[in-house]
Coordinates of C-alpha atoms and ligand atoms in Angstrom, one line a residue:
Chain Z
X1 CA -37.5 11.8 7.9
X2 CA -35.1 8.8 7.1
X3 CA -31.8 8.8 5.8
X4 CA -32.6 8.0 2.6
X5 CA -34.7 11.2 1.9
X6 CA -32.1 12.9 3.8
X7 CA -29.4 11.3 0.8
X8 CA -31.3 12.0 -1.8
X9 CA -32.5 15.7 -1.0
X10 CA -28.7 16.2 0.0
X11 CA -28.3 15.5 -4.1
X12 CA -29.5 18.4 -4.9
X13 CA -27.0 20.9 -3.3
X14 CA -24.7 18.5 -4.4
X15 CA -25.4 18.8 -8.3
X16 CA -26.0 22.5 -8.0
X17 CA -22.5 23.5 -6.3
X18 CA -20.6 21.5 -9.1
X19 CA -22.4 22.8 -11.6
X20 CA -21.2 26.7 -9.9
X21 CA -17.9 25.0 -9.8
X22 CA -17.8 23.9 -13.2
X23 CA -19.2 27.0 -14.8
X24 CA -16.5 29.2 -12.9
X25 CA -13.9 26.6 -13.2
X26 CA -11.2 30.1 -14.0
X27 CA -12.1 30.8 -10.5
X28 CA -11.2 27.6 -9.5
X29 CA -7.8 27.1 -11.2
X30 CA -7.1 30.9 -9.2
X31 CA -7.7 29.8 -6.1
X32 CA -6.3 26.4 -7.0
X33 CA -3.0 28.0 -8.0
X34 CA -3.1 30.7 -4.8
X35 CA -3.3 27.8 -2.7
X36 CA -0.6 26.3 -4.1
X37 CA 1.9 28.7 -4.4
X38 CA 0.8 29.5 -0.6
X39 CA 2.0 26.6 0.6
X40 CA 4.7 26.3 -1.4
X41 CA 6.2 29.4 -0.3
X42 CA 5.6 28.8 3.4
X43 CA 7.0 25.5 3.3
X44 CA 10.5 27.1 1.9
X45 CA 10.3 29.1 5.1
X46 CA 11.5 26.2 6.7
X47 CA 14.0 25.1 3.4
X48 CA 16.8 25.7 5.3
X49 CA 15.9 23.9 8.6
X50 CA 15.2 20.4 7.0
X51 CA 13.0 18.3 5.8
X52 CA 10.8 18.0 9.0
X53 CA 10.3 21.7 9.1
X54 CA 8.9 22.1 5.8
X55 CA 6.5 19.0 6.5
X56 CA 5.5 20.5 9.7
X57 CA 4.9 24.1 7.9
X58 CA 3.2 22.1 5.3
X59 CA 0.6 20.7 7.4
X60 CA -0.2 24.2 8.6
X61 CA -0.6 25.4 5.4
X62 CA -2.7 22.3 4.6
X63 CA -5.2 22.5 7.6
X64 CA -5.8 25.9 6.8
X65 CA -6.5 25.6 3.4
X66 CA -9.0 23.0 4.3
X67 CA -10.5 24.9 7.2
X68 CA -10.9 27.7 4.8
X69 CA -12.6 25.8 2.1
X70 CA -15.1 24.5 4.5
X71 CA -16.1 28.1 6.1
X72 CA -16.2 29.5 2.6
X73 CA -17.9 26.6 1.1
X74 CA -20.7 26.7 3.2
X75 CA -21.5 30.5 3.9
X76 CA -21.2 31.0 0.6
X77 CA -23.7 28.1 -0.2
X78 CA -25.6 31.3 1.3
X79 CA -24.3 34.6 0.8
X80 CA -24.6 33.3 -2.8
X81 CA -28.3 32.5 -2.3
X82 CA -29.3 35.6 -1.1
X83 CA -27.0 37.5 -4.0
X84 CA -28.7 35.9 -6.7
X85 CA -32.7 35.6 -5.0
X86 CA -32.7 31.8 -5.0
X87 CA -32.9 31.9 -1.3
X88 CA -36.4 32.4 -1.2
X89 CA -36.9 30.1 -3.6
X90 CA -34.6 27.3 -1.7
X91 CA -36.3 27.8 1.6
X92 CA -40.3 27.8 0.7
X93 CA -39.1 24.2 -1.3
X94 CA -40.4 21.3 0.7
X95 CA -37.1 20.1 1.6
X96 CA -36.1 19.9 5.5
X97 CA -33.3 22.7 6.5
X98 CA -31.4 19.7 7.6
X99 CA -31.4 17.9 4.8
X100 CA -30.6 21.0 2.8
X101 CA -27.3 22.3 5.0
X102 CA -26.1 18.9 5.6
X103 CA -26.2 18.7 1.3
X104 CA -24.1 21.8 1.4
X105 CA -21.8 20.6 4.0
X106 CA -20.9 17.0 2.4
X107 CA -20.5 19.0 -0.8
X108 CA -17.9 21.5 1.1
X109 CA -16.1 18.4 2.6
X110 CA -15.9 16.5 -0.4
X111 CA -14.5 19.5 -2.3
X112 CA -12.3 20.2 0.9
X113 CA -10.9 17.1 1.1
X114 CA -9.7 17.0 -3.1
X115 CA -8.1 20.3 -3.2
X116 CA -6.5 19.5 0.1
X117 CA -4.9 16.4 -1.0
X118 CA -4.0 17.9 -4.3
X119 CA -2.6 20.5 -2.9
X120 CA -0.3 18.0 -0.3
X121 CA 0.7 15.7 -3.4
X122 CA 2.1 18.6 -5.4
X123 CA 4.3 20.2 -2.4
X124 CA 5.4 16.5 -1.7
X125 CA 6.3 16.2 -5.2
X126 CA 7.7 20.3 -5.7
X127 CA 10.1 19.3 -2.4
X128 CA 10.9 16.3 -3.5
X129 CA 10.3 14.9 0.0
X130 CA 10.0 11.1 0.6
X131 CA 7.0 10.7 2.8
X132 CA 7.3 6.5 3.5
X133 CA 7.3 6.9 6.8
X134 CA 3.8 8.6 7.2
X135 CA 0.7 7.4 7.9
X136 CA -1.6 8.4 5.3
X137 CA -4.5 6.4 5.6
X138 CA -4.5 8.2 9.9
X139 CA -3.9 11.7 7.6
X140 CA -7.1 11.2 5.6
X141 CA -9.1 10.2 8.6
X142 CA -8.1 12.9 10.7
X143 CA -8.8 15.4 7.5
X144 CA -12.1 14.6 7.4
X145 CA -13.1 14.2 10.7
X146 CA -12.0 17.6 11.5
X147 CA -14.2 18.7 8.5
X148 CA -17.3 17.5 11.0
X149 CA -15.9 20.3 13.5
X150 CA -15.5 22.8 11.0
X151 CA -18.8 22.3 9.5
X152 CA -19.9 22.6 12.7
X153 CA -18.6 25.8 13.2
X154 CA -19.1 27.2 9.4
X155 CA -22.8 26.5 10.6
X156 CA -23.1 29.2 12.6
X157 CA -21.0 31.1 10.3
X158 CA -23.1 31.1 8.1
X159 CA -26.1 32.5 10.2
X160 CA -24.1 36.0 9.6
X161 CA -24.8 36.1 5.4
X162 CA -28.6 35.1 6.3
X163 CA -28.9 38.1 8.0
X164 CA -26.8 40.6 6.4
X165 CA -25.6 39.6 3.1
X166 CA -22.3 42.5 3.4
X167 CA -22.0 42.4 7.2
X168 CA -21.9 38.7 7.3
X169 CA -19.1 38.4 5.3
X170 CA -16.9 40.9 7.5
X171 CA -17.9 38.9 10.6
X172 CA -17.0 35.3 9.0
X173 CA -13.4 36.7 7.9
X174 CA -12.9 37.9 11.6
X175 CA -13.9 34.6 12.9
X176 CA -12.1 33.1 10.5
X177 CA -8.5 35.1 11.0
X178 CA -9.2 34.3 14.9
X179 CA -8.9 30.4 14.4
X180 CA -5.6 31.3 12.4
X181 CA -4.0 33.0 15.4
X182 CA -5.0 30.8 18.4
X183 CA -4.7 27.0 16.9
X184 CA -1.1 26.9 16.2
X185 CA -1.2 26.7 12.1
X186 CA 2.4 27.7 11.5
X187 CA 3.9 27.2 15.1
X188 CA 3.7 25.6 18.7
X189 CA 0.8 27.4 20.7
X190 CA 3.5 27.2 23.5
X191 CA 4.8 30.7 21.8
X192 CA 1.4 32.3 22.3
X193 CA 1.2 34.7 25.1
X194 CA -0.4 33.1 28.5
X195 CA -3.7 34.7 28.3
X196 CA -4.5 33.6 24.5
X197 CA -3.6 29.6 25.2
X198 CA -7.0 29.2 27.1
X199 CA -8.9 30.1 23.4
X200 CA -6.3 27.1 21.7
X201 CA -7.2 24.5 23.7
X202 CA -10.9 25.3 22.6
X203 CA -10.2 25.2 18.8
X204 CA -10.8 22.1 17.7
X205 CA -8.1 22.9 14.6
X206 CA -5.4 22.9 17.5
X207 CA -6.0 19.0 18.0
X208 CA -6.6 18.9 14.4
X209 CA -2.9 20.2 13.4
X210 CA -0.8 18.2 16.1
X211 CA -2.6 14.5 15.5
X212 CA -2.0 15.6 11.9
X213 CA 2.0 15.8 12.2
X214 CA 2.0 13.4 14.3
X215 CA 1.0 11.1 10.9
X216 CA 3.1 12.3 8.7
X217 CA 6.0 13.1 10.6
X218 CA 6.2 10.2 12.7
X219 CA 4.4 8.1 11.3
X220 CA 1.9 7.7 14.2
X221 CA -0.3 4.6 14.6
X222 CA -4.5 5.4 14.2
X223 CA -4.1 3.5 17.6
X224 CA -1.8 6.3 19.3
X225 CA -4.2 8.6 17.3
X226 CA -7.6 7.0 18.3
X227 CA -8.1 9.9 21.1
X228 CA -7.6 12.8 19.2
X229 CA -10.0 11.2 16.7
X230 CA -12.9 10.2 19.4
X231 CA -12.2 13.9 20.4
X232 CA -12.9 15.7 17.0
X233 CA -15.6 13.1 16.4
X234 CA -17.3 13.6 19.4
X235 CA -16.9 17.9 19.0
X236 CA -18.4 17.7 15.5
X237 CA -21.4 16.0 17.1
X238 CA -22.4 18.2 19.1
X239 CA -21.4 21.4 17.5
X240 CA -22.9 20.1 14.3
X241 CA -26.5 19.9 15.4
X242 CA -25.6 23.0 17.6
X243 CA -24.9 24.6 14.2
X244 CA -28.2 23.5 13.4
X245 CA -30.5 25.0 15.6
X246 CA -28.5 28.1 15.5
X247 CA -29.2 28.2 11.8
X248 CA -33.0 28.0 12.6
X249 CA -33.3 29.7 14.8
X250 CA -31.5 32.5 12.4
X251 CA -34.3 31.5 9.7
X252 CA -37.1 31.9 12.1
X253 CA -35.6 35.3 13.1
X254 CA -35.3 36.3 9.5
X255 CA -38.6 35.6 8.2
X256 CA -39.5 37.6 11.2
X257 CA -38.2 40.8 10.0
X258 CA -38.2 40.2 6.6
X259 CA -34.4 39.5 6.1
X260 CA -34.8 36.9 3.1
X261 CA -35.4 39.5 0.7
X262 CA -32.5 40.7 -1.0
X263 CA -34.0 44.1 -2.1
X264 CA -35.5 46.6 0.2
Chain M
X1 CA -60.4 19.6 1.4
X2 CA -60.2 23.0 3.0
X3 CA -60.3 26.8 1.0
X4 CA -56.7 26.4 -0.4
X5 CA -56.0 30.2 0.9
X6 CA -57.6 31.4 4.0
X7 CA -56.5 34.7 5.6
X8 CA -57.9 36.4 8.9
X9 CA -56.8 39.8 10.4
X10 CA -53.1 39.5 8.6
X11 CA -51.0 42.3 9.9
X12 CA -47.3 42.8 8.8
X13 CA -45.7 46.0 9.9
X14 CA -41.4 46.2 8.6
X15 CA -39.6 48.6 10.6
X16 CA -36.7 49.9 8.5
X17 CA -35.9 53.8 9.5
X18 CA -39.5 54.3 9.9
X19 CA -42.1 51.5 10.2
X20 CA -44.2 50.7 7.1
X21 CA -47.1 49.1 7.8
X22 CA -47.3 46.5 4.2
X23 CA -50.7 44.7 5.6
X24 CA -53.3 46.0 7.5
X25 CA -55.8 43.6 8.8
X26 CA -56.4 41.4 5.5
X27 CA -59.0 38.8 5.6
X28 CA -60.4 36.7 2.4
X29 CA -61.0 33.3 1.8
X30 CA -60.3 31.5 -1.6
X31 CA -61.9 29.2 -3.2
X32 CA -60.5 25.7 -5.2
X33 CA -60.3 26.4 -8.8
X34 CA -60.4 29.7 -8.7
X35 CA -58.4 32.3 -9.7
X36 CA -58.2 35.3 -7.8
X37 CA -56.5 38.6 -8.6
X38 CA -55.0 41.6 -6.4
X39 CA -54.2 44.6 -8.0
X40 CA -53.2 47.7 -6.4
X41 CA -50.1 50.4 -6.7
X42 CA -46.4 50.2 -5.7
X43 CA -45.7 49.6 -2.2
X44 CA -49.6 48.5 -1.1
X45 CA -48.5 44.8 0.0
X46 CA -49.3 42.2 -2.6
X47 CA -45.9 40.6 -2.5
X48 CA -45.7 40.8 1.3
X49 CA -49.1 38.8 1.4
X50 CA -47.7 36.2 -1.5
X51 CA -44.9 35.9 1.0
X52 CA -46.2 35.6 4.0
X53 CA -48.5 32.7 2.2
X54 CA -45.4 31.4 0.8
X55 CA -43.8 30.5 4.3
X56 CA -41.1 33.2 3.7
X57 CA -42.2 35.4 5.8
X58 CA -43.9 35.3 9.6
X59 CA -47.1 37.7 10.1
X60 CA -47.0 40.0 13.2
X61 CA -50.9 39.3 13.7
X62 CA -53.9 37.3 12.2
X63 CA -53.4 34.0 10.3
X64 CA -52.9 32.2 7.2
X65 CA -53.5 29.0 6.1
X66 CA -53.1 27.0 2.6
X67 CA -55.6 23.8 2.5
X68 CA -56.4 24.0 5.7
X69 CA -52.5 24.4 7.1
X70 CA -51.3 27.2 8.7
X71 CA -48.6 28.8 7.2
X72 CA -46.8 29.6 10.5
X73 CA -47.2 26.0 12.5
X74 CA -47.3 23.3 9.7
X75 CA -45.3 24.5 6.9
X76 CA -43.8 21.9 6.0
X77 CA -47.7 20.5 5.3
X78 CA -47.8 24.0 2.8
X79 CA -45.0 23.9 0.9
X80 CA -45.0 20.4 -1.1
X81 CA -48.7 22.0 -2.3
X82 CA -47.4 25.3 -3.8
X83 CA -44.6 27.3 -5.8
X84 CA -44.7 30.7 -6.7
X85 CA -43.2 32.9 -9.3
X86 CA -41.9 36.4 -8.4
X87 CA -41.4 39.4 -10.2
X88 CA -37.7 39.3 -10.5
X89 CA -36.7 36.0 -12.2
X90 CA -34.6 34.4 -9.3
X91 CA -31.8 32.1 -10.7
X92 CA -28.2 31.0 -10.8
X93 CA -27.2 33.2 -13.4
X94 CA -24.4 31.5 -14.7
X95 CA -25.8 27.9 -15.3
X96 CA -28.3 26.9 -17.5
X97 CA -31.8 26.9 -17.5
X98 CA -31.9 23.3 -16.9
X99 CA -29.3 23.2 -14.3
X100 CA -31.3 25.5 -11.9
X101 CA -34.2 23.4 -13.0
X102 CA -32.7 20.3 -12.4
X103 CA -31.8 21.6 -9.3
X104 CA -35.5 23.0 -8.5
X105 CA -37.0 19.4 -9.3
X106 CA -34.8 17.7 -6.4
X107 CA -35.7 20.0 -4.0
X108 CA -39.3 19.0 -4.8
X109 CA -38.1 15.2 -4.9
X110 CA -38.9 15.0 -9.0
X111 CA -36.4 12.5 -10.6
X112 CA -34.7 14.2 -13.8
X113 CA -35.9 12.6 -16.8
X114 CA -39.2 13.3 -15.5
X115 CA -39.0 17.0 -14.9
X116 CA -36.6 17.8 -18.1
X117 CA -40.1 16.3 -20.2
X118 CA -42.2 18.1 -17.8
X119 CA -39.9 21.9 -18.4
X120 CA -39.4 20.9 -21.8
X121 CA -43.2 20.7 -22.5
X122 CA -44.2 24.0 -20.6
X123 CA -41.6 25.8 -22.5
X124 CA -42.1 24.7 -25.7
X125 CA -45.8 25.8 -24.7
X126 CA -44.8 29.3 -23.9
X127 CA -42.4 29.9 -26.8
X128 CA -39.0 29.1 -25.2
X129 CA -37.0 27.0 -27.5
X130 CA -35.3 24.5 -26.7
X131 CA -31.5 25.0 -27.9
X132 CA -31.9 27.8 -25.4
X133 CA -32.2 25.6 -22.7
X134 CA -28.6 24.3 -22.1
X135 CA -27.4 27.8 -22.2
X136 CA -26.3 30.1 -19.2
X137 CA -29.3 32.5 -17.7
X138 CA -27.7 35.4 -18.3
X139 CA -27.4 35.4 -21.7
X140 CA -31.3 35.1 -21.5
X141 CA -33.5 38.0 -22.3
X142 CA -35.6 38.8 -19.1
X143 CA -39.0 37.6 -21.5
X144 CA -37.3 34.3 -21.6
X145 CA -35.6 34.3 -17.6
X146 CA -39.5 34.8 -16.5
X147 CA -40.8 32.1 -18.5
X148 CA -38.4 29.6 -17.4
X149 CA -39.8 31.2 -14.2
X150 CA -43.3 30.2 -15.1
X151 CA -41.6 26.4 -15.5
X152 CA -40.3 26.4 -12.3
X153 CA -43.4 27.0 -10.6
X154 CA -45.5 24.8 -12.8
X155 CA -43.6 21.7 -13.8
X156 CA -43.9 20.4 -9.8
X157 CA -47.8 20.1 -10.0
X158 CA -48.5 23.1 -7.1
X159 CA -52.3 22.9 -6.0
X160 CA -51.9 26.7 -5.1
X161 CA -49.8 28.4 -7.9
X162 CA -48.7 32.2 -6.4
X163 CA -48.4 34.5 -9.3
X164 CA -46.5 37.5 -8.2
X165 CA -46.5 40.3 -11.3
X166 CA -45.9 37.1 -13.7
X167 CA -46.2 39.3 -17.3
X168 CA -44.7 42.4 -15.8
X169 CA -42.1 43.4 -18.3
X170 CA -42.9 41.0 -20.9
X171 CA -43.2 42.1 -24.6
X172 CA -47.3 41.5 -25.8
X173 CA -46.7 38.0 -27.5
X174 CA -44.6 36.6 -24.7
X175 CA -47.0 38.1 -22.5
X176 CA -50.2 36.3 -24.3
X177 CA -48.5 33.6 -24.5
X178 CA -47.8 33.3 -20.6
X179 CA -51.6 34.2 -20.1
X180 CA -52.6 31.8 -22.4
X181 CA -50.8 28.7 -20.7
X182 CA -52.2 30.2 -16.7
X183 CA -56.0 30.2 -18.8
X184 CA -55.1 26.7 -19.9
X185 CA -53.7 25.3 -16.9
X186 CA -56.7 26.8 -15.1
X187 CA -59.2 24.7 -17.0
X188 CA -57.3 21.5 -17.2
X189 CA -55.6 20.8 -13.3
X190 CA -57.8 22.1 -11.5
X191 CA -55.8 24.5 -9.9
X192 CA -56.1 27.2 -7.8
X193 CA -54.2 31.0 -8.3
X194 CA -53.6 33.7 -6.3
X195 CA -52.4 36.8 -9.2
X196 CA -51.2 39.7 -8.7
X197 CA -50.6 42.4 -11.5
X198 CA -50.7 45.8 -13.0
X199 CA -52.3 44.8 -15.8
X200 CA -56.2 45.5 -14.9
X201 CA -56.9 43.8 -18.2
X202 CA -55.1 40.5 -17.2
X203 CA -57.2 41.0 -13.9
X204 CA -60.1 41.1 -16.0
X205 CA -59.6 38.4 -18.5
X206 CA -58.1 36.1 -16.6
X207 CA -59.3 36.1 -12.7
X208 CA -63.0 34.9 -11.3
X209 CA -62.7 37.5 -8.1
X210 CA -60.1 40.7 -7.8
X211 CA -59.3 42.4 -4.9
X212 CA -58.0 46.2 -5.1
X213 CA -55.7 46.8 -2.1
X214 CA -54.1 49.7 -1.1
X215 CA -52.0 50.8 2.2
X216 CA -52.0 47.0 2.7
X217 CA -55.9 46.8 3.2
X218 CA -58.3 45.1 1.0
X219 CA -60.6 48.1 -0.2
X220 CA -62.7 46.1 -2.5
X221 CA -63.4 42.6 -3.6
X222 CA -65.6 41.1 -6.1
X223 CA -66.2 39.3 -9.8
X224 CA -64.9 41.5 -12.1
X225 CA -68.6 42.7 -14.2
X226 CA -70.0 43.6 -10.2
X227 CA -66.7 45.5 -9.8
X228 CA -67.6 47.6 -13.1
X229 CA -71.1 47.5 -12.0
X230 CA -70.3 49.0 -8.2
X231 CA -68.2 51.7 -10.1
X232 CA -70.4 52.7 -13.0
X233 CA -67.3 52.3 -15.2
X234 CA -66.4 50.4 -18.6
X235 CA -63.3 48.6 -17.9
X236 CA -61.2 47.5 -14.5
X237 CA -58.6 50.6 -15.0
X238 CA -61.3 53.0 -14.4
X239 CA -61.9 51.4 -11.4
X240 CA -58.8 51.2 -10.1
X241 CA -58.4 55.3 -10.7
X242 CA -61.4 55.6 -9.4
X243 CA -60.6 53.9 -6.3
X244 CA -57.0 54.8 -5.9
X245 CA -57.8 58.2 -6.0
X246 CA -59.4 58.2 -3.1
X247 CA -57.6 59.3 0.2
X248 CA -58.4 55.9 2.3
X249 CA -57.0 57.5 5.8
X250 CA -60.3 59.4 5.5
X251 CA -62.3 56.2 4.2
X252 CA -63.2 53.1 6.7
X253 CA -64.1 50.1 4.4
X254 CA -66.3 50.0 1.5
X255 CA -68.0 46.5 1.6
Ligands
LIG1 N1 -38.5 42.7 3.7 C1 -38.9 44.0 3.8 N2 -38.3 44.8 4.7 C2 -38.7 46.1 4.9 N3 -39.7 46.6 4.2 C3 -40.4 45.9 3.4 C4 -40.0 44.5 3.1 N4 -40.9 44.0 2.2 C5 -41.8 45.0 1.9 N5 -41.5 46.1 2.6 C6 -42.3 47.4 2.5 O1 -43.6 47.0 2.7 C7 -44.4 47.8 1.8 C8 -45.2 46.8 0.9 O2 -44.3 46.2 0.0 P1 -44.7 45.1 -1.0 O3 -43.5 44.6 -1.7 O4 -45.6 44.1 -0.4 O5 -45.6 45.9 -2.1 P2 -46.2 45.5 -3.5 O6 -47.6 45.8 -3.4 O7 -45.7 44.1 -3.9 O8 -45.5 46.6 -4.5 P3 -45.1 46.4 -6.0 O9 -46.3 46.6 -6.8 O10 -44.1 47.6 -6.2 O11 -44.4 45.1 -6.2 C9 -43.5 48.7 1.0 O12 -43.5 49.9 1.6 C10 -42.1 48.0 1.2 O13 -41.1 48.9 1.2
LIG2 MG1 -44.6 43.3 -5.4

């Protein structure tokens, strides 16, 4: 199967998950404004201790916006699925699986990457912070190349809805809350106690958070940044296609015991 | 070309609280063109069979294969040559008709001009108009959900169409109507159906062989007038009381 096929099948999931957005679009302005508001309010957390605080905060607030978008995005490309019956439906078409979770994945980064830069240019703006100094273009590269590790690991995530529409969803919000604690969103992992740090340095949103304040608070170079990005780069391609096979061999397992079916 | 449905020794057994055993050593062959029909009550295993045909769902013995493909190993081979409509019209409910169409025809790699003719057509065949089209599923009635169904399945040119309990719930004119466009389709594609329904007259008017199963085992097959002929009855319901009746833990086959 060539990349072409795999564009144009990708289309599909694509066209579909705008069209959800756009028929919910209430949903959207909800979220939209939570998100908001959320990082509004943490950033004053740091109000009174400067400028640099409330950027650093910010990026926190940011990241995990982001890293939330993708998780949800994409398990709930299949929770969603099995809720409604389509699933069946989606998976006896003669599309391959890659083709079809890679669709849903460029969709959640796409989607991931607008509300995340909304969301930055309206604190900017609400703080009235000057951001010359950053490196933007470095910001937006390092967004979305984390995305490839997070899609990586909303891959597997999303095994747990294939299997158990209600259970799945408990198990991704666990997972998800994890990340939160060990990769330093809202502080140094430094602070965390000895035994946790191991689990930081594993989370590729820990290398994700610091080359991302490094841009915008200092302004760093895509030079000084280039390891960090080779890093994230080089964990999204393997846990990507790890995700993958983890995902079929979920599938295979499901259509085993008859999982697919949403009744019964 | 190979039988487009060939099944030997299927077994599926689910294990929930208790195990059910939904297919119990099913073997039949189909023919091309023809339209065959399984009737049989609640629970007996139709829709575990159109499943496991479908590639949704892996057999625990035996084997199944579409054109010559088996439905395990070379899926991917069975799935551009069939589609399948369920009981339960499976949509996005809060898009459009031609949203979760237009969505369906990618899938099957169908550009959109082409399949928005192709729905447009089969709908305005079954008695779905088209202002309806553009509006949300849900505010569909479940007569007009299914038939959008029926386009789904239809509109990407399946050699083996899988009719799972198409007309169940359907009021008499939509369900004519649906019959109506299978009986067409049958004569003019050359097409070949596997049915199942409730409706022993829809079994009789419409398929070339039925098969009554029951406990997930085939218990009888044949051409509708030998089925009435085997039984000494008048129609295909009396033949499926007669048969159902029966306590088939007692009873072996009947060939
Ligand atoms: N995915 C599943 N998991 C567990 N049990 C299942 C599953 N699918 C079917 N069964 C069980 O297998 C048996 C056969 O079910 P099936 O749906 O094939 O029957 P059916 O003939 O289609 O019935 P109906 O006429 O009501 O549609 C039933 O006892 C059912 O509860
Ligand atoms: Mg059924």
């Amino acid at each position: 199967m060539n990349l072409k096929a795999h564009a144009y099948g990708s289309i599909a999931f694509i066209e579909r998950n705008f069209a959800l957005i756009k028929r919910y679009l209430g949903w959207e302005l909800v979220f939209l404004t939570y998100n908001v508001v959320n990082a509004l309010a943490i950033g004053l957390i740091g109000a009174r201790m400067g400028k640099e605080m409330v950027l650093y905060l910010i990026v926190g607030a940011m990241v995990w916006g982001f890293l939330s978008i993708l998780f949800h995005e994409i398990s709930e490309s299949i929770a969603w699925e099995r809720w409604e019956g389509t699933i069946e439906y989606t998976f006896m078409a003669p599309i391959n699986r890659v083709t079809h979770l890679l669709g849903n994945c460029l969709h959640a980064v796409t989607y991931g990457v607008i509300r995340s830069s909304l969301i930055l240019i309206i604190v900017v703006f609400f703080f009235g912070i000057s951001i010359k100094g950053a490196n933007l273009t470095a910001l937006f590269i390092i967004l979305v190349v984390s995305g490839l590790s997070f899609v990586g690991l909303g891959l597997m995530a999303a095994v747990l809805p294939l299997l158990s529409t209600e259970k799945g969803a408990y198990a991704t919000h666990i997972f998800e809350a994890v990340l939160l604690l060990i990769s330093g969103v809202y502080y140094e992992i430094e602070v965390l106690p000895i035994w946790i740090r191991p689990l930081s340095y594993i989370s590729p949103a820990t290398y994700t958070l610091r080359a991302m304040r490094a841009a915008l608070l200092d302004g760093a170079g895509l030079g000084e940044l280039l390891p960090t990005i080779l890093l994230l780069l080089g964990v999204g391609m393997v846990l990507i296609p790890l995700g993958m096979i983890v995902f079929g061999k979920a599938e295979f397992y499901a259509k085993k015991k008859g999982k697919l079916k949403r009744s019964g | 070309m190979k039988e487009p449905i060939k099944c030997v020794g299927l077994k599926k057994t689910f294990v929930k609280k208790d195990k059910v055993v939904a297919l119990n050593n099913v073997s039949f062959t189909i023919e091309k063109n023809e339209v065959f029909g399984i009737v049989g009550p609640n629970g007996s295993g139709k829709s575990t069979l159109i499943r496991i045909l479908s590639t949704l769902l892996i057999p625990d013995e035996g084997s199944a294969s579409v054109f010559g493909h088996d439905v395990v190993r070379e899926y991917s081979k069975v799935r551009p040559l069939i589609n399948r409509v369920s009981v339960d019209a499976a949509f996005f409910k809060g898009i459009s008709a031609w949203e979760n169409l237009r969505y369906a025809a990618r899938l099957y790699g169908l550009g959109g001009k082409e399949a928005k003719q192709r729905t447009l057509d089969i709908l305005s065949q079954l008695g779905f108009s088209e202002k309806r089209f553009y509006e949300p599923l849900e505010d569909l009635s479940r007569g007009m959900q299914q038939k959008v169904a029926i386009a789904r399945a239809f509109f990407t040119s399946p050699m083996l169409l899988l009719l799972d309990e198409p007309t169940t719930g359907l009021d008499p004119r939509s369900k004519m109507e649906v019959q109506n466009f299978i009986r067409k389709s049958m004569s003019s594609n050359g097409l070949t159906i596997l049915l199942t329904t409730h409706d022993m007259n829809e079994a009789e008017v419409l398929c070339h062989r039925v098969a009554i199963i029951i406990k997930g085992r085939f218990v009888t097959v044949g051409k509708p007038n030998e089925l009435l002929e085997k039984y000494k009855k008048p129609n295909l319901e009396q033949v499926f009381l007669e048969v159902t009746g029966k306590d088939w833990k007692e009873i072996e086959y009947e060939s």
